Coordinates of C-alpha atoms in Angstrom, one line a residue:
Chain A
X72 CA -0.1 0.0 -0.2
X73 CA 2.7 2.4 -0.9
X74 CA 0.1 4.7 -2.5
X75 CA -1.7 4.9 1.0
X76 CA 1.6 6.0 2.5
X77 CA 2.3 8.8 0.1
X78 CA -1.2 10.0 0.4
X79 CA -1.0 10.1 4.2
X80 CA 2.5 11.7 4.5
X81 CA 2.2 13.9 1.5
X82 CA -1.2 15.5 2.4
X83 CA 0.1 15.9 6.0
X84 CA 3.2 17.8 4.9
X85 CA 1.4 19.9 2.2
X86 CA -1.3 20.9 4.5
X87 CA 1.3 21.7 7.4
X88 CA 3.4 24.0 5.1
X89 CA 0.2 25.7 4.2
X90 CA -0.5 26.9 7.6
X91 CA -3.1 24.6 8.5
X92 CA -3.0 23.9 12.3
X93 CA -0.6 20.9 12.9
X94 CA -3.6 19.2 14.8
X95 CA -6.0 19.7 11.8
X96 CA -3.3 18.6 9.2
X97 CA -2.9 15.4 11.1
X98 CA -6.7 14.8 11.3
X99 CA -7.3 15.6 7.6
X100 CA -4.6 13.6 6.1
X101 CA -5.7 10.6 8.5
X102 CA -9.4 10.9 7.6
X103 CA -8.4 11.3 4.0
X104 CA -6.6 8.0 3.9
X105 CA -9.1 6.3 6.1
X106 CA -11.7 7.2 3.7
X107 CA -9.8 6.3 0.5
X108 CA -8.8 3.0 1.6
X109 CA -11.7 2.1 3.7
X110 CA -10.0 1.6 6.9
X111 CA -13.1 2.2 8.8
X112 CA -14.6 5.5 10.0
X113 CA -16.2 4.5 13.5
X114 CA -12.6 3.9 14.9
X115 CA -12.1 7.5 14.7
X116 CA -14.5 8.7 17.3
X117 CA -13.2 5.8 19.8
X118 CA -9.6 6.7 18.9
X119 CA -10.4 10.4 19.6
X120 CA -12.0 9.7 23.0
X121 CA -9.2 7.2 24.1
X122 CA -6.5 9.5 23.0
X123 CA -7.4 12.1 25.6
X124 CA -9.1 10.2 28.5
X125 CA -5.8 8.8 29.8
X126 CA -5.0 9.4 33.6
X127 CA -1.2 10.2 33.1
X128 CA -2.1 12.9 30.6
X129 CA -4.1 14.7 33.3
X130 CA -0.7 16.0 34.8
X131 CA -0.6 18.1 31.7
X132 CA -3.5 20.5 32.4
X133 CA -2.5 20.5 36.1
X134 CA 1.1 21.2 35.7
X135 CA 0.2 23.9 33.1
X136 CA -2.2 25.7 35.7
X137 CA 0.1 25.3 38.6
X138 CA 2.7 27.0 36.4
X139 CA 0.4 30.0 35.3
X140 CA -0.5 30.3 39.1
X141 CA 3.1 30.2 40.3
X142 CA 4.2 32.9 37.7
X143 CA 1.2 35.1 38.6
X144 CA 1.9 34.7 42.2
X145 CA 5.2 36.4 41.7
X146 CA 7.4 33.2 42.5
X147 CA 9.5 33.4 39.3
X148 CA 10.4 37.1 40.2
X149 CA 11.5 36.1 43.8
X150 CA 13.6 33.2 42.5
X151 CA 15.1 35.6 40.2
X152 CA 16.0 38.0 42.8
X153 CA 17.4 35.5 45.2
X154 CA 19.8 33.9 42.5
X155 CA 20.8 37.6 41.6
X156 CA 22.0 38.3 45.0
X157 CA 23.9 35.1 45.1
X158 CA 25.8 35.2 41.8
X159 CA 25.0 38.5 40.3
X160 CA 28.1 40.2 41.1
X161 CA 30.3 37.8 39.2
X162 CA 31.3 38.9 35.7
X163 CA 28.6 38.4 33.3
X164 CA 26.5 37.7 36.4
X165 CA 23.1 38.4 35.2
X166 CA 23.6 36.1 32.3
X167 CA 24.3 33.3 34.7
X168 CA 21.5 34.2 36.7
X169 CA 19.2 33.8 33.7
X170 CA 20.6 30.3 32.8
X171 CA 20.3 29.2 36.6
X172 CA 16.9 30.4 37.1
X173 CA 15.9 29.0 33.7
X174 CA 17.1 25.4 34.9
X175 CA 15.4 26.0 38.2
X176 CA 12.0 27.1 36.6
X177 CA 12.3 24.0 34.5
X178 CA 11.9 22.0 37.8
X179 CA 8.4 23.7 38.0
X180 CA 7.2 24.1 34.6
X181 CA 7.1 21.5 32.0
X182 CA 6.7 23.8 28.8
X183 CA 9.4 25.8 27.1
X184 CA 7.4 28.7 26.1
X185 CA 5.8 29.0 29.5
X186 CA 9.1 29.4 31.1
X187 CA 10.2 32.0 28.5
X188 CA 7.0 33.9 29.4
X189 CA 7.5 33.4 33.1
X190 CA 11.3 34.6 33.2
X191 CA 11.4 36.8 30.1
X192 CA 9.1 39.5 31.5
X193 CA 11.3 39.7 34.7
X194 CA 14.8 39.0 33.2
X195 CA 14.8 40.7 29.7
X196 CA 14.1 44.2 31.1
X197 CA 16.6 43.6 34.0
X198 CA 19.3 42.4 31.8
X199 CA 18.8 45.4 29.2
X200 CA 18.8 48.1 32.1
X201 CA 22.4 46.7 33.1
X202 CA 23.7 47.2 29.5
X203 CA 23.1 43.7 28.0
X204 CA 22.2 43.6 24.5
X205 CA 18.5 42.9 24.3
X206 CA 18.9 40.4 21.6
X207 CA 21.5 38.5 23.8
X208 CA 19.2 38.5 26.8
X209 CA 16.4 37.1 24.8
X210 CA 18.6 34.5 23.3
X211 CA 20.0 33.3 26.6
X212 CA 16.3 33.2 28.1
X213 CA 14.8 31.5 25.0
X214 CA 17.7 28.9 24.8
X215 CA 17.8 28.1 28.6
X216 CA 13.9 27.5 28.6
X217 CA 14.2 24.5 26.3
X218 CA 15.4 22.7 29.3
X219 CA 12.0 22.8 30.8
X220 CA 11.0 19.8 28.7
X221 CA 14.2 18.0 29.7
X222 CA 14.1 18.7 33.4
X223 CA 11.2 17.3 35.2
X224 CA 8.2 17.9 35.4
X225 CA 8.0 17.9 31.5
X226 CA 4.9 17.7 29.2
X227 CA 7.2 16.0 26.6
X228 CA 8.4 13.3 28.9
X229 CA 5.0 12.6 30.1
X230 CA 3.8 12.1 26.6
X231 CA 6.9 9.8 25.8
X232 CA 6.2 7.9 28.6
X233 CA 2.6 7.1 27.8
X234 CA 3.6 6.2 24.2
X235 CA 6.9 4.1 25.0
X236 CA 5.1 2.3 28.0
X237 CA 7.6 3.8 30.5
X238 CA 6.7 5.2 34.0
X239 CA 6.5 8.9 34.0
X240 CA 8.5 8.8 37.2
X241 CA 11.3 7.0 35.6
X242 CA 11.4 9.4 32.8
X243 CA 11.3 12.2 35.3
X244 CA 14.3 10.9 37.0
X245 CA 16.2 10.2 33.8
X246 CA 15.8 13.6 32.7
X247 CA 17.6 15.3 35.4
X248 CA 21.3 14.7 34.8
X249 CA 21.3 15.3 30.8
X250 CA 19.1 18.7 31.8
X251 CA 21.8 19.7 34.1
X252 CA 24.6 18.9 31.8
X253 CA 23.1 20.9 28.9
X254 CA 22.4 23.7 31.4
X255 CA 26.0 23.8 32.6
X256 CA 27.3 23.8 28.7
X257 CA 24.6 26.9 28.3
X258 CA 25.8 28.5 31.5
X259 CA 29.5 28.3 30.5
X260 CA 28.6 29.8 27.0
X261 CA 26.6 32.6 28.4
X262 CA 29.5 33.5 30.9
X263 CA 32.0 33.3 28.4
X264 CA 30.1 35.4 26.0
X265 CA 29.1 38.0 28.4
X266 CA 32.6 38.4 29.8
X267 CA 33.9 38.8 26.2
X268 CA 31.4 41.5 25.7
X269 CA 32.3 43.4 28.9
X270 CA 29.0 42.8 30.5
X271 CA 29.9 43.5 34.2
X272 CA 28.5 42.1 37.4
X273 CA 26.4 44.1 39.8
X274 CA 27.6 45.4 43.0
X275 CA 27.8 42.7 45.5
X276 CA 24.8 42.2 47.9
X277 CA 25.4 42.3 51.5
X278 CA 24.6 39.4 53.8
X279 CA 21.5 40.7 55.2
X280 CA 20.3 41.5 51.6
X281 CA 20.9 37.6 50.8
X282 CA 19.2 36.5 53.8
X283 CA 16.1 38.9 53.1
X284 CA 16.0 37.6 49.4
X285 CA 16.1 33.9 50.7
X286 CA 13.3 34.4 53.1
X287 CA 11.2 36.0 50.6
X288 CA 12.0 33.2 48.0
X289 CA 11.8 30.2 50.1
X290 CA 8.3 29.5 49.5
X291 CA 9.0 29.5 45.8
X292 CA 12.1 27.5 46.1
X293 CA 10.0 24.9 47.9
X294 CA 7.7 24.2 45.1
X295 CA 10.1 21.8 43.1
X296 CA 10.7 20.1 46.3
X297 CA 7.3 19.4 46.9
X298 CA 6.5 18.5 43.2
X299 CA 9.6 16.5 42.6
X300 CA 10.2 15.3 46.1
X301 CA 6.4 13.9 46.2
X302 CA 7.0 11.9 42.9
X303 CA 10.4 10.7 43.6
X304 CA 9.3 9.6 47.0
X305 CA 6.5 7.7 45.9
X306 CA 4.0 10.0 47.8
X307 CA 2.2 11.1 44.7
X308 CA 1.7 9.9 41.2
X309 CA 2.9 12.7 38.8
X310 CA -0.7 13.6 38.2
X311 CA -1.5 14.0 41.6
X312 CA 1.7 16.0 42.4
X313 CA 0.5 18.4 39.6
X314 CA -2.8 18.8 41.5
X315 CA -1.0 19.3 44.7
X316 CA 1.3 21.9 43.0
X317 CA -1.9 23.9 41.9
X318 CA -3.0 24.1 45.4
X319 CA 0.2 24.9 46.9
X320 CA 0.6 27.8 44.5
X321 CA -2.8 29.0 45.3
X322 CA -2.0 28.8 49.0
X323 CA 1.2 30.7 48.6
X324 CA -0.3 33.4 46.2
X325 CA -3.3 34.0 48.3
X326 CA -2.2 33.6 51.9
X327 CA 1.6 34.0 51.9
X328 CA 2.7 36.5 49.2
X329 CA -0.9 37.7 48.8
X330 CA -0.1 38.4 45.3
X331 CA -3.0 36.5 43.8
X332 CA -6.5 38.2 43.8
X333 CA -9.4 35.5 43.8
X334 CA -11.3 37.5 41.0
X335 CA -8.5 36.6 38.6
X336 CA -8.4 32.9 39.2
X337 CA -11.0 32.4 36.4
X338 CA -8.5 34.0 34.0
X339 CA -5.7 31.6 35.0
X340 CA -8.0 28.8 34.5
X341 CA -9.0 29.8 31.1
X342 CA -5.4 30.5 30.3
X343 CA -4.5 27.0 31.3
X344 CA -7.5 25.5 29.5
X345 CA -6.3 27.1 26.1
X346 CA -2.7 26.1 26.5
X347 CA -3.8 22.6 27.3
X348 CA -6.2 22.2 24.6
X349 CA -3.8 23.4 22.1
X350 CA -1.3 20.5 23.2
X351 CA -4.2 17.9 23.8
X352 CA -5.9 18.4 20.3
X353 CA -2.5 17.6 18.6
X354 CA -2.1 14.6 21.0
X355 CA -5.5 12.9 20.0
X356 CA -5.3 13.6 16.4
X357 CA -1.7 12.5 16.2
X358 CA -3.0 9.2 17.7
X359 CA -5.4 8.8 15.1
X360 CA -2.7 9.6 12.6
X361 CA -0.2 7.1 14.2
X362 CA -3.1 4.5 14.1
X363 CA -3.7 5.1 10.3
X364 CA 0.0 4.8 9.6
X365 CA 0.1 1.4 11.4
X366 CA -2.9 0.3 9.7
X367 CA -1.6 0.8 6.2
X368 CA 1.7 -0.9 7.1
X369 CA 4.0 2.0 6.6
X370 CA 5.4 1.8 10.0
X371 CA 6.9 -1.6 9.7
X372 CA 8.4 -0.9 6.4
X373 CA 10.1 2.1 7.6
X374 CA 11.4 0.5 10.9
X375 CA 12.8 -2.4 8.8
X376 CA 14.5 0.1 6.4
X377 CA 16.1 1.9 9.4
X378 CA 17.3 -1.4 10.6
X379 CA 19.5 -1.7 7.3
X380 CA 21.7 0.5 9.4
X381 CA 21.8 -1.8 12.4
X382 CA 25.6 -2.9 11.7
X383 CA 26.7 0.6 12.5
X384 CA 24.8 1.8 15.5
X385 CA 26.9 4.8 16.0
X386 CA 26.1 6.0 12.5
X387 CA 22.4 5.2 13.0
X388 CA 22.2 7.4 16.2
X389 CA 23.8 10.3 14.2
X390 CA 21.4 9.8 11.4
X391 CA 18.4 9.5 13.6
X392 CA 19.4 12.7 15.5
X393 CA 19.9 14.7 12.3
X394 CA 16.5 13.6 11.1
X395 CA 14.8 14.5 14.3
X396 CA 16.7 17.9 14.2
X397 CA 15.1 18.7 10.8
X398 CA 11.7 17.5 11.9
X399 CA 12.0 19.5 15.2
X400 CA 12.5 22.8 12.9
X401 CA 9.1 22.1 11.3
X402 CA 7.0 20.2 14.0
X403 CA 6.3 20.4 17.7
X404 CA 7.7 17.7 19.8
X405 CA 4.4 16.1 20.6
X406 CA 3.5 15.3 16.9
X407 CA 7.1 14.0 16.3
X408 CA 6.5 11.5 19.4
X409 CA 3.2 10.3 17.8
X410 CA 4.3 10.1 14.4
X411 CA 7.8 8.6 14.7
X412 CA 7.9 6.6 18.1
X413 CA 5.9 3.8 16.6
X414 CA 8.6 3.6 13.9
X415 CA 11.3 3.9 16.5
X416 CA 10.1 1.5 19.2
X417 CA 10.8 -1.8 17.1
X418 CA 14.1 -0.2 16.1
X419 CA 15.1 0.0 19.8
X420 CA 13.8 -3.4 20.7
X421 CA 15.9 -5.0 17.8
X422 CA 19.0 -3.1 18.7
X423 CA 18.6 -3.6 22.6
X424 CA 18.6 0.2 23.2
X425 CA 17.2 1.4 26.4
X426 CA 13.7 3.2 25.9
X427 CA 14.4 5.6 28.7
X428 CA 17.8 6.8 27.2
X429 CA 16.1 7.0 23.8
X430 CA 13.4 9.1 25.2
X431 CA 15.7 11.7 26.9
X432 CA 17.9 11.8 23.8
X433 CA 14.9 12.6 21.6
X434 CA 13.5 14.9 24.1
X435 CA 16.7 17.1 24.1
X436 CA 16.9 16.9 20.2
X437 CA 13.3 18.2 20.2
X438 CA 14.0 20.7 22.9
X439 CA 16.5 22.1 20.4
X440 CA 13.9 22.4 17.9
X441 CA 12.2 25.0 20.2
X442 CA 14.8 27.3 19.4
X443 CA 15.5 26.6 15.7
X444 CA 13.4 28.4 13.3
X445 CA 11.1 28.3 11.3
X446 CA 9.0 26.7 14.1
X447 CA 10.6 27.8 17.2
X448 CA 8.0 28.3 19.9
X449 CA 10.6 29.6 22.5
X450 CA 11.9 32.3 20.0
X451 CA 8.5 33.3 19.0
X452 CA 7.7 33.9 22.7
X453 CA 10.9 35.4 23.4
X454 CA 10.7 37.8 20.5
X455 CA 7.1 38.7 21.5
X456 CA 8.0 39.6 25.0
X457 CA 11.2 41.5 24.1
X458 CA 9.4 43.3 21.2
X459 CA 12.2 42.2 18.6
X460 CA 11.8 40.4 15.5
X461 CA 12.3 36.9 15.2
X462 CA 14.7 37.0 12.4
X463 CA 17.1 39.2 14.5
X464 CA 17.2 36.7 17.2
X465 CA 18.9 33.9 15.2
X466 CA 22.1 35.9 15.0
X467 CA 22.5 35.3 18.7
X468 CA 20.6 32.1 19.3
X469 CA 22.6 29.9 16.9
X470 CA 25.5 29.9 19.3
X471 CA 23.3 28.4 22.0
X472 CA 21.7 25.8 19.6
X473 CA 25.2 24.8 18.8
X474 CA 26.1 24.4 22.4
X475 CA 22.9 22.3 22.8
X476 CA 24.2 20.0 19.9
X477 CA 27.3 19.4 21.8
X478 CA 25.3 18.2 24.9
X479 CA 22.9 16.4 22.7
X480 CA 25.9 14.3 21.3
X481 CA 27.1 13.7 24.9
X482 CA 23.7 12.2 25.8
X483 CA 23.6 10.2 22.5
X484 CA 26.9 8.5 23.1
X485 CA 27.1 8.1 26.5
X486 CA 23.8 6.5 27.6
X487 CA 25.2 5.9 31.1
X488 CA 24.9 9.7 31.6
X489 CA 21.0 9.3 31.4
X490 CA 20.5 5.8 33.0
X491 CA 22.9 6.3 36.0
X492 CA 20.4 8.2 38.2
X493 CA 17.3 6.1 37.7
X494 CA 19.6 2.9 37.9
X495 CA 20.9 4.2 41.5
X496 CA 17.4 4.2 42.6
X497 CA 16.5 1.0 41.1
X498 CA 13.9 2.3 38.5
X499 CA 15.3 0.6 35.3
Chain B
X215 CA -38.6 37.5 26.2
X216 CA -37.8 35.3 23.2
X217 CA -35.6 38.3 21.7
X218 CA -33.5 38.7 24.8
X219 CA -33.0 35.3 25.0
X220 CA -31.5 34.9 21.3
X221 CA -29.6 38.2 22.1
X222 CA -28.0 36.7 25.1
X223 CA -27.0 33.6 23.3
X224 CA -25.4 35.8 20.6
X225 CA -23.6 37.7 23.0
X226 CA -22.2 34.4 24.5
X227 CA -21.1 33.3 21.1
X228 CA -19.5 36.6 20.6
X229 CA -17.8 36.3 23.8
X230 CA -16.1 33.6 26.0
X231 CA -18.7 31.0 26.5
X232 CA -16.4 27.8 26.0
X233 CA -13.8 29.3 28.2
X234 CA -16.1 30.0 31.1
X235 CA -17.4 26.4 30.8
X236 CA -14.0 24.9 30.3
X237 CA -12.5 27.0 33.2
X238 CA -15.2 25.3 35.6
X239 CA -14.4 21.9 34.1
X240 CA -10.7 22.4 35.0
X241 CA -11.4 23.7 38.5
X242 CA -13.6 20.7 39.3
X243 CA -11.0 18.3 37.7
X244 CA -8.2 19.7 39.8
X245 CA -10.3 19.8 42.9
X246 CA -11.3 16.1 42.6
X247 CA -7.8 15.0 42.0
X248 CA -6.4 17.1 45.0
X249 CA -9.3 15.9 47.2
X250 CA -8.3 12.3 46.2
X251 CA -4.9 12.4 47.4
X252 CA -6.0 13.8 50.8
X253 CA -8.7 11.3 51.4
X254 CA -6.1 8.6 50.3
X255 CA -3.7 9.8 53.1
X256 CA -5.9 11.2 55.7
X257 CA -8.8 8.8 55.9
X258 CA -7.5 5.9 53.7
X259 CA -10.3 6.1 51.5
X260 CA -9.3 5.9 47.8
X261 CA -12.1 7.5 45.8
X262 CA -11.4 5.3 42.8
X263 CA -14.5 6.3 40.7
X264 CA -13.2 9.9 40.8
X265 CA -10.7 8.9 38.1
X266 CA -13.7 8.1 35.7
X267 CA -14.9 11.5 36.1
X268 CA -11.8 13.6 35.8
X269 CA -10.6 11.4 32.7
X270 CA -13.9 11.9 30.9
X271 CA -14.2 15.7 31.9
X272 CA -11.0 16.1 30.2
X273 CA -12.4 15.3 27.0
X274 CA -14.9 18.1 27.5
X275 CA -12.2 20.5 28.4
X276 CA -10.1 19.8 25.6
X277 CA -12.8 20.4 22.9
X278 CA -14.0 23.5 24.9
X279 CA -10.4 24.8 24.8
X280 CA -9.8 24.0 21.1
X281 CA -12.9 26.2 20.4
X282 CA -11.4 29.0 22.3
X283 CA -8.1 28.5 20.7
X284 CA -9.7 28.7 17.2
X285 CA -11.4 31.9 18.2
X286 CA -8.0 33.3 19.4
X287 CA -6.2 31.6 16.5
X288 CA -3.9 30.2 19.1
X289 CA -3.3 26.7 17.3
X290 CA 0.0 25.6 16.7
X291 CA 1.1 26.0 13.1
X292 CA 3.8 26.6 10.6
X293 CA 3.1 30.3 9.7
X294 CA 6.5 30.9 8.4
X295 CA 5.8 30.3 4.8
X296 CA 2.4 31.6 4.1
X297 CA 2.9 34.9 6.1
X298 CA 5.6 35.9 3.3
X299 CA 2.9 35.6 0.7
X300 CA 1.4 38.8 -0.8
X301 CA -1.8 39.8 1.0
X302 CA -4.4 38.5 -1.2
X303 CA -2.9 35.2 -1.7
X304 CA -2.3 35.0 2.0
X305 CA -6.1 35.7 2.4
X306 CA -7.1 32.8 0.3
X307 CA -4.7 30.4 1.7
X308 CA -5.8 31.1 5.1
X309 CA -9.6 30.9 4.0
X310 CA -8.6 27.5 2.7
X311 CA -7.1 26.4 6.0
X312 CA -10.3 27.4 7.7
X313 CA -12.1 25.1 5.3
X314 CA -9.9 22.2 6.0
X315 CA -10.4 22.7 9.9
X316 CA -14.1 23.0 9.2
X317 CA -14.3 19.4 7.5
X318 CA -12.2 17.7 10.2
X319 CA -14.3 19.0 13.0
X320 CA -17.5 18.2 11.1
X321 CA -16.3 14.6 10.8
X322 CA -15.5 14.5 14.5
X323 CA -19.0 16.2 15.1
X324 CA -20.8 13.5 12.9
X325 CA -19.0 10.5 14.3
X326 CA -19.4 11.8 17.9
X327 CA -23.1 11.9 17.4
X328 CA -23.3 8.5 16.1
X329 CA -21.2 7.2 19.1
X330 CA -23.7 9.1 21.4
X331 CA -26.8 7.5 19.4
X332 CA -25.2 3.9 19.6
X333 CA -24.5 4.3 23.3
X334 CA -28.2 5.4 24.2
X335 CA -29.6 2.8 21.9
X336 CA -27.4 0.2 23.7
X337 CA -28.0 1.4 27.1
X338 CA -24.5 1.5 27.7
X339 CA -23.2 2.3 31.4
X340 CA -19.8 3.4 32.6
X341 CA -17.6 0.9 34.4
X342 CA -17.3 2.5 38.0
X343 CA -20.1 5.0 38.4
X344 CA -22.7 3.0 36.4
X345 CA -24.3 6.1 34.8
X346 CA -25.3 6.2 31.2
X347 CA -21.9 6.5 29.2
X348 CA -23.4 9.0 26.8
X349 CA -23.3 11.7 29.4
X350 CA -19.5 11.9 28.8
X351 CA -19.6 11.0 25.3
X352 CA -22.0 13.9 24.5
X353 CA -19.1 16.2 25.0
X354 CA -17.7 15.0 21.7
X355 CA -20.4 16.3 19.5
X356 CA -21.3 19.2 21.7
X357 CA -17.8 20.3 21.8
X358 CA -17.2 19.7 18.0
X359 CA -20.3 21.8 17.3
X360 CA -18.6 24.7 19.4
X361 CA -15.4 24.3 17.5
X362 CA -17.3 24.5 14.2
X363 CA -19.1 27.6 15.1
X364 CA -15.6 29.2 16.0
X365 CA -14.2 28.1 12.8
X366 CA -17.1 29.6 10.7
X367 CA -16.5 32.8 12.6
X368 CA -12.8 32.6 11.8
X369 CA -13.7 32.0 8.1
X370 CA -16.0 35.0 8.1
X371 CA -13.4 37.2 9.5
X372 CA -10.9 36.0 6.9
X373 CA -13.2 36.5 3.8
X374 CA -14.9 39.9 5.0
X375 CA -13.8 42.7 2.9
X376 CA -11.4 45.1 4.6
X377 CA -7.7 45.4 5.2
X378 CA -7.8 43.9 8.8
X379 CA -8.7 40.5 7.4
X380 CA -5.6 40.2 5.3
X381 CA -3.0 41.0 8.2
X382 CA -1.2 38.0 9.6
X383 CA -2.2 37.0 13.0
X384 CA 0.5 38.4 15.2
X385 CA -0.5 36.6 18.2
X386 CA -0.9 33.1 16.5
X387 CA 2.5 31.7 17.3
X388 CA 3.0 33.6 20.6
X389 CA 0.3 31.8 22.6
X390 CA 1.6 28.4 21.8
X391 CA 2.7 26.7 25.0
X392 CA 3.3 23.4 23.4
X393 CA 5.8 21.4 25.4

C-alpha cells in the first residue's frame, strides 16, 4: 500500500506548510486516508476519545495551571531576585542568573514557551537595564527555557512515557542529569560571551540582603521540592503531584505572598485551558494519525529500512538525530513522538537500546527544535516579550543551539549519563 | 422574552462561552484530583470512581478549549511560509485552512453524534459509576459543534472585505505553550 503511505504523509506535509494547524493537518490527512482506503470510520471517534481520556495525561493541564498560578503569584520574580544576590556580582553575572533560574524554573514548569514567558518578562528588561544587548538577553532566556521539557516535570516526557510504555516517574528521574549537563554547557557559554562583551557584574549584595531575598524566595524554592520530592518519594503519582502543586501555588499566592486576587483565578483557569487544549488536540489527532500509519503498514516498512543501518549503531544514532533535528524545526515535539515513536520502538527493541535513554535523547533533540526556526516556539515567545523580530534573534541564538548540539551528542553517545540516576534508585 | 434570549445567546457566542465552561471543568477536575490525594492519605479512602470523572471531563475540557483556541487563532501551526505571501494570496490560503479545519471537525461532530446515539440505543453504562456513558460521550459532538461555530466565525473574519482581514495573525505563534 505504498500509495496510501504517500497519500498520508504527502497530504500531511502539504497541509502543514500551508499554515493549516498541525492538529488539523494530522486529522485531515488521516481522515482522507481512512476514507480512501476504507479503513473504517467508526474507529476515529473511539480513538479520539481514548487519545485524551488517559489518567497520566491529566498531569498536563494540572502542571500548566500550576505554572500559570506560580508565575502570577510572583514566584519566578522572587527566585530571580534570590539567585541574583547570590551570583549577580560575578562577571557576566546576570547572564548566569538567567541560565540558573531557567534550570530552576524547569523544575516547576513543563513547557518551554511557558518558561520563556515567566522569566522573560522579569529578566529581559532587567538585563537590558544593566547594559546587556536585548537580543542577547532574549537569546539566553529562550535557549535556557528549552530545558523545561528535559528537566522534570516535563509535558514532553509525560507524552513519551505514555507512548513508550515507560513510567513517568522513571522518565522524570532520567531527565535530571542530561538537563543539568546541557544547562552547564549553556551557562558556560553565556558567561564566556558576557565576559567577552564586557557585561559586568552588579554590586555585591550584603549578607542581610541575601538573607532577606532567601526568606522571601523560600516558598517559591520549596515548589520543586514538593512537586519532585512527592513524585520521587512515591508519595504522589505525577498527576497527583501536579494537582498538589496547583493548590500549593494557590496557598502561597493567596495567603503568604498575597499577590493573587481571587477574582483573577478564572482568567488563570481559562489561560491554562487554552494552553492545554492546543497541546491535547494535537495529541489526540496525532494518535489517530499514528493508528492510520500503522494500519496501512508503512510503519513496519520504515522500521525495517532503518534497521538496514543496524551494523553501525553509532552512525544510526547520528542519522536519527539529524533526522529529528530537521523534523523538530518544522514540528512540535508531541507530533514527532506520535508520528515517529511507533517507527522507533521496534528499532529500539531490535538493537537492545534502552527506551528511557532514547526518550531523553529524543526530548533533548526536540527541545533544540524549540529554538531552531522556522517553527521555534521559544523564540516566538521570546521575540514577542522583548519586542524584537524573530529573524534578528537567530544571529544570537545559533551559538546556544550549537552548544545544545554538543550536549545532545554527549547524551547520545554516553547512555549511562541518562541511565545512571534512575539505575541508582532501582528504577530501570 | 424570546428576543432577549437570542440576544443573550448571541452575546455568549461573541464572547467567551467555552472558556467559562472549560475553566469550571478544569477547576472541578483539579479539585477532585487534590481531594483524592487527601482522602487517600488522611482517611485511607481512595475514591477510585473519581478517576472516571476527571478523565472523561478532560475530553470536554479539550474540545471547549480547542474552540477557544480557534477563536484566538492560538493553534500551533507553521506560519513561516504563508506569512511571506502577498496579501490577497495569504487571505485565500488562510480561508482554505479554515475550510480544512471545518471539514475535520464536522467529521468529528458527526462520528461523535453517531457514538452517542449508539450508546443510548445500547443502554451502555460506565464501568465504575454505572451512569449512562453517553453523558460523557456527549462532550464530543457538543464540543465539536462549538469548534465548528468558531471556525465559521474565523472564516467569516478572513473573507470579510477590509484590510484587517488580510493582516497576518500576530499573536498566533505567541500563545503556543506546547511542550
